[in-house]
Short mmCIF file of C-alpha atoms and ligand atoms in Angstrom, two decimals:
data_model
loop_
_atom_site.label_atom_id
_atom_site.label_comp_id
_atom_site.label_asym_id
_atom_site.label_seq_id
_atom_site.Cartn_x
_atom_site.Cartn_y
_atom_site.Cartn_z
CA MET P 20 -12.63 -7.10 -41.59
CA ALA P 21 -12.30 -3.66 -42.16
CA SER P 22 -14.98 -1.14 -43.18
CA GLU P 23 -16.37 -0.94 -46.41
CA PRO P 24 -14.06 -0.99 -48.79
CA VAL P 25 -12.57 2.12 -50.57
CA CYS P 26 -10.01 0.75 -53.02
CA VAL P 27 -9.34 -2.62 -54.78
CA GLU P 28 -6.58 -3.98 -51.94
CA ASP P 29 -9.80 -3.65 -49.71
CA PHE P 30 -11.30 -6.77 -50.75
CA GLU P 31 -8.39 -9.04 -50.76
CA SER P 32 -9.06 -10.02 -47.52
CA TYR P 33 -12.81 -11.23 -48.03
CA LEU P 34 -11.40 -13.93 -50.25
CA GLU P 35 -9.31 -15.14 -47.93
CA ALA P 36 -11.98 -15.56 -45.73
CA ARG P 37 -14.47 -17.13 -47.64
CA VAL P 38 -12.34 -20.26 -49.33
CA SER P 39 -10.52 -23.16 -47.83
CA ASP P 40 -6.76 -22.60 -47.26
CA TRP P 41 -6.13 -24.50 -50.50
CA LEU P 42 -7.93 -22.24 -52.41
CA TRP P 43 -6.58 -19.43 -50.83
CA SER P 44 -3.06 -20.60 -51.90
CA PHE P 45 -4.26 -21.07 -55.64
CA TYR P 46 -5.46 -17.63 -55.80
CA ARG P 47 -2.97 -15.83 -54.12
CA SER P 48 0.24 -17.76 -54.94
CA GLY P 49 2.83 -17.25 -57.88
CA ALA P 50 5.67 -19.26 -59.02
CA ASP P 51 8.73 -20.14 -57.11
CA ARG P 52 10.02 -17.22 -55.15
CA GLU P 53 7.06 -15.18 -56.21
CA GLN P 54 9.60 -12.37 -57.53
CA THR P 55 7.38 -11.39 -60.47
CA LEU P 56 3.97 -11.66 -58.37
CA ARG P 57 5.61 -9.00 -56.17
CA ASP P 58 7.16 -6.98 -58.29
CA ASN P 59 3.77 -6.28 -60.90
CA PRO P 60 2.12 -3.66 -58.36
CA LEU P 61 5.13 -2.35 -56.96
CA ALA P 62 6.82 -1.84 -60.63
CA PHE P 63 3.96 0.67 -61.10
CA GLN P 64 5.23 3.04 -58.45
CA ARG P 65 8.55 3.09 -59.95
CA TYR P 66 7.04 5.25 -62.26
CA ARG P 67 5.75 9.00 -61.63
CA LEU P 68 3.29 11.12 -63.21
CA ARG P 69 3.87 14.81 -64.37
CA PRO P 70 0.48 16.63 -64.22
CA ARG P 71 -0.76 19.74 -66.17
CA CYS P 72 -2.41 22.22 -64.31
CA LEU P 73 -5.10 24.98 -65.10
CA ARG P 74 -6.98 23.18 -67.77
CA ASP P 75 -10.49 22.56 -67.84
CA VAL P 76 -10.91 18.63 -66.66
CA SER P 77 -14.36 19.00 -65.72
CA GLN P 78 -15.99 16.87 -68.14
CA ARG P 79 -14.04 13.79 -69.18
CA ASP P 80 -14.35 11.30 -71.45
CA ILE P 81 -12.87 8.23 -70.18
CA GLY P 82 -14.28 5.69 -72.46
CA THR P 83 -12.54 3.85 -74.96
CA SER P 84 -12.67 0.46 -77.32
CA ILE P 85 -10.94 -2.54 -77.46
CA LEU P 86 -11.01 -4.28 -81.29
CA GLY P 87 -13.77 -1.67 -82.01
CA HIS P 88 -16.10 -2.72 -79.14
CA ARG P 89 -16.77 0.18 -76.41
CA LEU P 90 -15.88 0.13 -72.71
CA SER P 91 -17.06 2.68 -70.23
CA PHE P 92 -13.40 3.24 -69.09
CA PRO P 93 -10.11 1.37 -69.96
CA VAL P 94 -10.21 -1.51 -67.63
CA GLY P 95 -11.35 -5.08 -68.43
CA VAL P 96 -11.16 -8.59 -66.27
CA SER P 97 -8.52 -11.07 -67.31
CA PRO P 98 -9.51 -14.99 -67.49
CA THR P 99 -9.12 -16.45 -64.20
CA ALA P 100 -10.16 -20.19 -63.73
CA CYS P 101 -12.82 -21.30 -61.56
CA HIS P 102 -14.70 -18.68 -60.37
CA GLY P 103 -17.49 -21.24 -59.21
CA PHE P 104 -15.07 -22.22 -56.08
CA VAL P 105 -15.43 -18.70 -55.00
CA HIS P 106 -19.19 -18.44 -55.23
CA GLU P 107 -22.01 -20.55 -56.61
CA ASP P 108 -22.91 -18.35 -59.50
CA GLY P 109 -19.05 -18.23 -60.51
CA GLU P 110 -18.44 -16.76 -63.98
CA VAL P 111 -22.07 -15.66 -64.50
CA ALA P 112 -22.41 -13.63 -61.44
CA THR P 113 -18.23 -12.35 -62.62
CA ALA P 114 -19.93 -11.29 -65.92
CA LYS P 115 -22.92 -9.60 -64.84
CA GLY P 116 -20.63 -7.16 -62.50
CA VAL P 117 -18.47 -6.53 -65.67
CA SER P 118 -21.56 -5.97 -67.69
CA ASN P 119 -23.19 -3.39 -65.37
CA ALA P 120 -19.85 -1.80 -64.79
CA GLY P 121 -19.72 -1.39 -68.69
CA SER P 122 -16.27 -3.27 -68.90
CA ALA P 123 -15.36 -6.09 -70.72
CA MET P 124 -14.47 -10.01 -69.61
CA ILE P 125 -12.03 -12.67 -70.82
CA LEU P 126 -13.85 -16.00 -69.78
CA SER P 127 -11.40 -18.58 -68.98
CA MET P 128 -11.68 -21.92 -70.84
CA TRP P 129 -11.44 -23.06 -67.28
CA SER P 130 -14.55 -21.40 -66.18
CA ASN P 131 -17.13 -23.59 -64.14
CA LYS P 132 -20.17 -21.88 -65.83
CA SER P 133 -20.73 -22.62 -69.90
CA LEU P 134 -19.77 -19.55 -72.13
CA GLU P 135 -23.39 -19.61 -73.34
CA ASP P 136 -24.80 -19.25 -69.89
CA VAL P 137 -21.92 -16.18 -69.71
CA ALA P 138 -23.26 -14.90 -72.70
CA ALA P 139 -27.04 -14.90 -71.90
CA SER P 140 -26.24 -12.95 -68.50
CA VAL P 141 -25.12 -10.02 -70.18
CA LYS P 142 -26.19 -6.92 -71.87
CA PRO P 143 -25.63 -6.91 -75.63
CA ASP P 144 -23.27 -4.45 -75.80
CA THR P 145 -20.84 -6.17 -73.13
CA PRO P 146 -17.46 -7.20 -75.10
CA LEU P 147 -17.08 -11.11 -73.95
CA LEU P 148 -13.70 -12.51 -75.13
CA LEU P 149 -12.92 -16.49 -74.75
CA GLN P 150 -9.54 -17.29 -73.46
CA LEU P 151 -8.03 -20.76 -74.72
CA ASN P 152 -5.33 -23.14 -73.70
CA LEU P 153 -4.54 -24.76 -77.18
CA ILE P 154 -4.44 -28.12 -75.82
CA ARG P 155 -3.81 -31.12 -78.00
CA ASP P 156 -7.10 -32.01 -79.55
CA GLU P 157 -7.61 -35.47 -80.75
CA SER P 158 -11.12 -35.15 -79.73
CA GLY P 159 -11.60 -32.20 -81.35
CA ARG P 160 -13.10 -30.35 -78.12
CA LEU P 161 -11.07 -27.48 -78.75
CA GLU P 162 -12.51 -26.59 -82.34
CA ALA P 163 -15.99 -27.24 -81.02
CA VAL P 164 -15.39 -24.69 -78.03
CA ILE P 165 -14.27 -22.43 -80.57
CA ARG P 166 -17.71 -22.98 -82.78
CA ARG P 167 -19.70 -22.16 -79.49
CA ALA P 168 -17.88 -19.10 -78.92
CA GLU P 169 -18.91 -17.92 -81.99
CA ALA P 170 -22.13 -18.81 -82.05
CA ALA P 171 -22.83 -17.50 -78.70
CA GLY P 172 -21.28 -13.67 -80.03
CA PHE P 173 -17.88 -13.62 -78.26
CA LYS P 174 -15.78 -10.87 -79.63
CA ALA P 175 -12.18 -12.67 -80.17
CA LEU P 176 -10.01 -15.59 -78.87
CA VAL P 177 -7.07 -15.12 -76.20
CA VAL P 178 -4.59 -17.81 -76.39
CA THR P 179 -2.42 -17.89 -73.73
CA VAL P 180 0.85 -18.33 -74.96
CA ASP P 181 2.96 -18.36 -71.32
CA GLN P 182 1.72 -21.95 -70.45
CA PRO P 183 3.96 -24.74 -72.20
CA VAL P 184 3.98 -26.25 -69.04
CA THR P 185 2.29 -25.12 -65.69
CA GLY P 186 4.63 -22.68 -63.41
CA LYS P 187 5.66 -24.35 -60.26
CA ARG P 188 3.55 -22.90 -57.35
CA ILE P 189 5.38 -23.75 -54.34
CA HIS P 190 3.07 -22.56 -51.98
CA THR P 191 0.17 -24.34 -53.16
CA ARG P 192 1.99 -27.52 -53.73
CA ARG P 193 2.68 -27.66 -50.01
CA LYS P 194 -0.58 -27.94 -49.09
CA LYS P 195 -3.07 -30.71 -49.21
CA ILE P 196 -6.42 -29.93 -51.56
CA ASP P 197 -8.91 -29.67 -49.16
CA PHE P 198 -11.62 -29.44 -51.42
CA ASP P 199 -13.37 -31.86 -54.34
CA PRO P 200 -12.97 -30.46 -57.80
CA THR P 201 -14.82 -33.49 -59.03
CA ALA P 202 -17.91 -31.86 -57.69
CA TYR P 203 -17.66 -28.95 -60.30
CA SER P 204 -18.37 -28.70 -63.41
CA PHE P 205 -15.68 -27.32 -66.59
CA PRO P 206 -18.11 -27.05 -69.42
CA GLN P 207 -15.42 -25.72 -71.80
CA VAL P 208 -12.50 -28.25 -71.20
CA LEU P 209 -14.05 -31.78 -70.14
CA LEU P 210 -16.46 -33.49 -72.21
CA PRO P 211 -19.75 -34.57 -70.67
CA GLU P 212 -18.45 -37.99 -69.10
CA GLU P 213 -14.98 -36.55 -67.60
CA LYS P 214 -14.22 -35.22 -64.01
CA MET P 215 -11.91 -32.58 -62.98
CA THR P 216 -9.33 -34.07 -60.69
CA ALA P 217 -5.63 -32.89 -60.25
CA GLU P 218 -4.50 -35.65 -62.54
CA LYS P 219 -6.84 -34.44 -65.39
CA ALA P 220 -5.75 -31.13 -65.18
CA GLY P 221 -2.15 -32.00 -65.26
CA GLU P 222 -2.86 -34.11 -68.11
CA LEU P 223 -4.71 -31.42 -70.08
CA LEU P 224 -2.23 -28.71 -69.23
CA ASP P 225 1.01 -30.30 -68.26
CA GLY P 226 1.85 -33.00 -70.58
CA THR P 227 0.09 -31.89 -73.53
CA GLN P 228 0.72 -28.33 -74.74
CA VAL P 229 2.16 -28.43 -78.22
CA LEU P 230 1.42 -24.69 -78.80
CA THR P 231 3.92 -22.88 -81.56
CA TRP P 232 3.30 -20.53 -84.18
CA LYS P 233 2.13 -22.84 -86.33
CA ASP P 234 -1.13 -23.28 -84.26
CA ILE P 235 -1.62 -19.77 -84.20
CA LEU P 236 -1.86 -19.82 -87.83
CA TRP P 237 -4.35 -23.07 -87.71
CA LEU P 238 -6.51 -20.90 -85.63
CA LYS P 239 -6.53 -18.21 -87.80
CA GLU P 240 -7.22 -20.27 -90.56
CA ILE P 241 -10.43 -22.16 -88.77
CA THR P 242 -12.25 -19.02 -87.23
CA SER P 243 -12.82 -15.43 -88.21
CA LEU P 244 -12.72 -14.01 -84.57
CA PRO P 245 -9.96 -11.59 -84.31
CA VAL P 246 -6.78 -13.48 -82.36
CA VAL P 247 -5.35 -11.98 -79.10
CA LEU P 248 -2.17 -13.51 -77.62
CA LYS P 249 -1.82 -13.43 -73.98
CA GLY P 250 1.64 -13.35 -72.45
CA ILE P 251 4.01 -12.10 -74.52
CA LEU P 252 6.83 -10.30 -72.90
CA THR P 253 9.49 -9.31 -75.61
CA ALA P 254 9.47 -6.97 -78.59
CA GLU P 255 10.97 -10.31 -80.34
CA ASP P 256 7.80 -12.30 -80.13
CA ALA P 257 5.69 -9.14 -80.53
CA LYS P 258 7.28 -8.66 -84.11
CA ILE P 259 6.44 -12.33 -84.60
CA ALA P 260 2.60 -12.13 -83.17
CA VAL P 261 1.99 -9.09 -85.92
CA LYS P 262 3.33 -11.27 -88.66
CA HIS P 263 1.05 -14.24 -87.74
CA GLY P 264 -1.61 -11.80 -87.82
CA ALA P 265 -2.52 -11.21 -84.19
CA ALA P 266 -5.60 -8.39 -83.85
CA GLY P 267 -3.81 -7.83 -80.03
CA ILE P 268 -1.59 -8.64 -77.47
CA LEU P 269 -1.85 -8.57 -73.92
CA VAL P 270 1.21 -8.10 -71.98
CA SER P 271 1.32 -10.36 -69.16
CA ASN P 272 3.39 -12.80 -66.77
CA HIS P 273 0.16 -14.65 -65.78
CA GLY P 274 -0.01 -12.65 -62.81
CA GLY P 275 3.40 -14.29 -61.70
CA ARG P 276 2.23 -17.71 -62.11
CA GLN P 277 4.42 -19.06 -64.88
CA LEU P 278 7.98 -18.02 -65.49
CA ASP P 279 9.26 -16.27 -62.11
CA GLY P 280 12.13 -13.69 -62.67
CA VAL P 281 10.30 -11.91 -65.70
CA PRO P 282 10.33 -8.46 -65.33
CA ALA P 283 6.91 -6.57 -63.87
CA THR P 284 4.69 -6.29 -67.22
CA ILE P 285 4.49 -2.55 -66.86
CA ASP P 286 8.47 -2.47 -67.41
CA VAL P 287 8.13 -4.41 -70.82
CA LEU P 288 4.96 -2.40 -72.34
CA ALA P 289 6.93 0.20 -74.05
CA GLU P 290 9.14 -1.86 -75.45
CA ILE P 291 6.54 -3.91 -76.90
CA VAL P 292 4.03 -0.78 -77.83
CA ASP P 293 7.31 -0.09 -80.10
CA ALA P 294 7.78 -3.37 -81.68
CA VAL P 295 4.33 -3.05 -83.05
CA ARG P 296 4.05 0.53 -84.19
CA GLY P 297 2.73 0.87 -87.57
CA SER P 298 0.60 -1.95 -87.61
CA ASN P 299 -3.31 -2.35 -85.94
CA VAL P 300 -2.01 -4.44 -83.23
CA GLU P 301 -3.72 -3.20 -80.36
CA VAL P 302 -1.42 -3.57 -77.33
CA TYR P 303 -3.14 -4.33 -73.64
CA LEU P 304 -1.55 -5.25 -70.21
CA ASP P 305 -2.53 -7.05 -67.26
CA GLY P 306 -0.42 -7.92 -64.08
CA GLY P 307 -0.56 -5.94 -60.47
CA VAL P 308 -3.06 -3.12 -62.02
CA ARG P 309 -4.63 -2.00 -58.47
CA LYS P 310 -5.23 1.91 -58.69
CA GLY P 311 -6.60 4.26 -61.10
CA THR P 312 -3.23 5.65 -61.39
CA ASP P 313 -1.83 2.08 -62.49
CA VAL P 314 -4.24 2.28 -65.35
CA LEU P 315 -2.93 6.04 -66.25
CA LYS P 316 0.43 5.18 -66.31
CA ALA P 317 -0.03 2.05 -68.64
CA LEU P 318 -2.08 4.18 -70.97
CA ALA P 319 0.78 6.56 -70.91
CA LEU P 320 3.20 3.95 -71.73
CA GLY P 321 1.03 3.02 -74.71
CA ALA P 322 -1.55 0.27 -73.59
CA ARG P 323 -4.83 0.57 -74.99
CA ALA P 324 -6.78 -0.84 -72.29
CA VAL P 325 -5.77 -2.77 -69.01
CA PHE P 326 -6.94 -5.94 -67.17
CA VAL P 327 -7.14 -7.30 -63.74
CA GLY P 328 -7.18 -10.57 -62.69
CA ARG P 329 -7.29 -11.33 -58.94
CA PRO P 330 -9.44 -8.11 -58.03
CA ALA P 331 -12.49 -9.65 -59.67
CA LEU P 332 -11.89 -12.57 -57.82
CA TRP P 333 -11.72 -10.62 -54.58
CA GLY P 334 -14.94 -8.67 -55.82
CA LEU P 335 -16.68 -11.97 -56.43
CA ALA P 336 -15.95 -13.05 -52.95
CA TYR P 337 -17.09 -10.05 -51.39
CA ASP P 338 -20.35 -9.64 -52.97
CA ALA P 339 -21.02 -11.60 -56.03
CA GLU P 340 -22.04 -9.66 -59.08
CA LYS P 341 -22.25 -6.40 -57.06
CA GLY P 342 -18.76 -6.84 -55.41
CA VAL P 343 -17.31 -7.33 -59.14
CA GLN P 344 -19.12 -4.11 -60.30
CA LYS P 345 -18.05 -2.42 -56.82
CA VAL P 346 -14.12 -3.31 -57.78
CA LEU P 347 -14.42 -2.19 -61.16
CA GLU P 348 -16.46 0.89 -60.40
CA ILE P 349 -13.78 2.04 -57.51
CA LEU P 350 -10.89 1.53 -60.61
CA LYS P 351 -13.26 3.57 -62.95
CA ASP P 352 -13.96 6.43 -60.16
CA GLU P 353 -9.75 6.45 -59.62
CA PHE P 354 -9.04 6.50 -63.25
CA SER P 355 -11.28 9.73 -63.86
CA ARG P 356 -9.97 11.32 -60.72
CA ALA P 357 -6.28 10.77 -61.96
CA MET P 358 -7.17 11.76 -65.42
CA ALA P 359 -8.65 15.40 -63.71
CA LEU P 360 -5.63 15.63 -61.54
CA CYS P 361 -3.37 15.03 -64.62
CA GLY P 362 -5.37 17.57 -66.76
CA CYS P 363 -6.32 14.99 -69.30
CA SER P 364 -10.42 15.44 -70.45
CA SER P 365 -10.29 12.53 -72.53
CA VAL P 366 -8.56 9.05 -72.78
CA ALA P 367 -6.71 10.42 -76.18
CA ASP P 368 -4.81 13.26 -74.23
CA ILE P 369 -3.04 10.33 -72.10
CA THR P 370 0.44 10.41 -73.82
CA SER P 371 3.98 9.61 -72.73
CA ASP P 372 4.45 13.34 -71.56
CA TYR P 373 2.07 12.23 -68.72
CA ILE P 374 4.75 9.86 -67.25
CA THR P 375 8.58 9.96 -65.82
CA THR P 376 11.38 7.91 -64.51
CA PRO P 377 14.19 8.75 -61.98
CA PRO P 378 15.82 11.39 -62.63
CA TYR P 379 11.92 12.69 -63.20
CA GLY P 380 12.56 14.47 -66.61
CA LYS P 381 10.23 13.97 -69.48
CA VAL P 382 10.82 10.61 -70.89
C1 FMN V 634 -6.52 -17.98 -59.71
C2 FMN V 634 -5.81 -17.43 -61.23
C3 FMN V 634 -6.24 -18.27 -62.30
C4 FMN V 634 -6.04 -17.86 -63.34
N1 FMN V 634 -6.16 -18.48 -64.22
C5 FMN V 634 -5.99 -18.01 -65.65
C6 FMN V 634 -6.53 -18.81 -67.01
O1 FMN V 634 -7.21 -19.62 -66.58
N2 FMN V 634 -6.18 -18.44 -68.09
C7 FMN V 634 -5.21 -17.37 -68.17
O2 FMN V 634 -4.66 -17.16 -69.33
N3 FMN V 634 -4.75 -16.72 -67.35
C8 FMN V 634 -5.15 -17.00 -66.21
N4 FMN V 634 -4.43 -16.44 -64.76
C9 FMN V 634 -3.57 -15.36 -65.35
C10 FMN V 634 -4.87 -14.14 -65.26
O3 FMN V 634 -5.37 -13.94 -66.66
C11 FMN V 634 -4.22 -12.55 -65.38
O4 FMN V 634 -2.72 -12.69 -66.36
C12 FMN V 634 -3.40 -12.36 -63.88
O5 FMN V 634 -4.15 -12.73 -62.73
C13 FMN V 634 -3.19 -10.84 -63.67
O6 FMN V 634 -2.46 -10.27 -62.91
P1 FMN V 634 -3.31 -9.71 -61.51
O7 FMN V 634 -4.11 -11.08 -60.97
O8 FMN V 634 -2.39 -9.18 -60.51
O9 FMN V 634 -4.59 -8.78 -62.35
C14 FMN V 634 -5.02 -16.97 -63.58
C15 FMN V 634 -4.58 -15.62 -62.67
C16 FMN V 634 -4.90 -16.25 -61.50
C17 FMN V 634 -4.56 -15.66 -60.25
#
């Protein structure tokens, strides 16, 4: 393996080396021909920066906030399932790394650690948000999880809206499961007497999601936590989200794992920012963020913050909580450096003046 990682992509091979063949495929894969998976990081390279020079950038304020909660820089961790398959400390290790870096974490409902254990492992000022799939809920398990999240001090619920069924991940389907999922706990999705199997996951996700806008209203009624919608990709849906009282929109294509052939998230960000203008809805982005300049580009196009999915898993594989922290600190350093090189001394300075597309005039 390479020497000490110096950029986010350097961590990826540590995950491949650490997990089984099927699991590596599970973490890496996108849906169908993986066009969107490939396009997410590539699309950032179609935008160029318009730097300003001879400004005093010796002191830079790279901090921001989401939903009123402070982040030391505008990058958080997106929800990814099953950190316990990568490291025995699972999401607790991830959360500690996030907390030490002054970042925020959206905990997947499909985590192997309980939301209470994750909450107990972070500093009090670390924003934790809980991701939910609104699965059919005769047993009341969803409402129980929401009450637990409220009691544990989670700051928001992040509802995944791009998964009415699960995307067809061909690469993973071709492989034989080579580990025992029943050996892991899923304290948010399973009742104590249930075990996780491929069939159980399918039953919970594929057959039973009956999510519509009505359910967002239901959610708003039963909780006072802010609701963020994750997976909106059009101005039309962004406007409906505003009407339904969303506090935030996470522009996401699920890291290319759901509908293949949708645009890279950075390519639809401006349309969504435009659609919610005049409301209080905050817009975030995930998908393919790997460089400090990617963060700056997303902020220039109107995102309040960005999130990373796979890179946190790579960091977890590299060195548990320290690895997650290291991935985030690298992004923090790169973002601060990119701000200086663009002539920005605070996050508020980053506007669309700093970004361009061919033929490279001002947009
Ligand atoms: C292995 C894996 C598991 C994921 N699990 C979830 C999940 O449980 N809930 C969810 O809303 N999104 C999930 N996602 C999508 C991520 O939240 C995020 O949108 C995506 O990873 C961002 O792209 P990136 O990996 O290029 O940073 C998952 C993604 C991966 C790669």
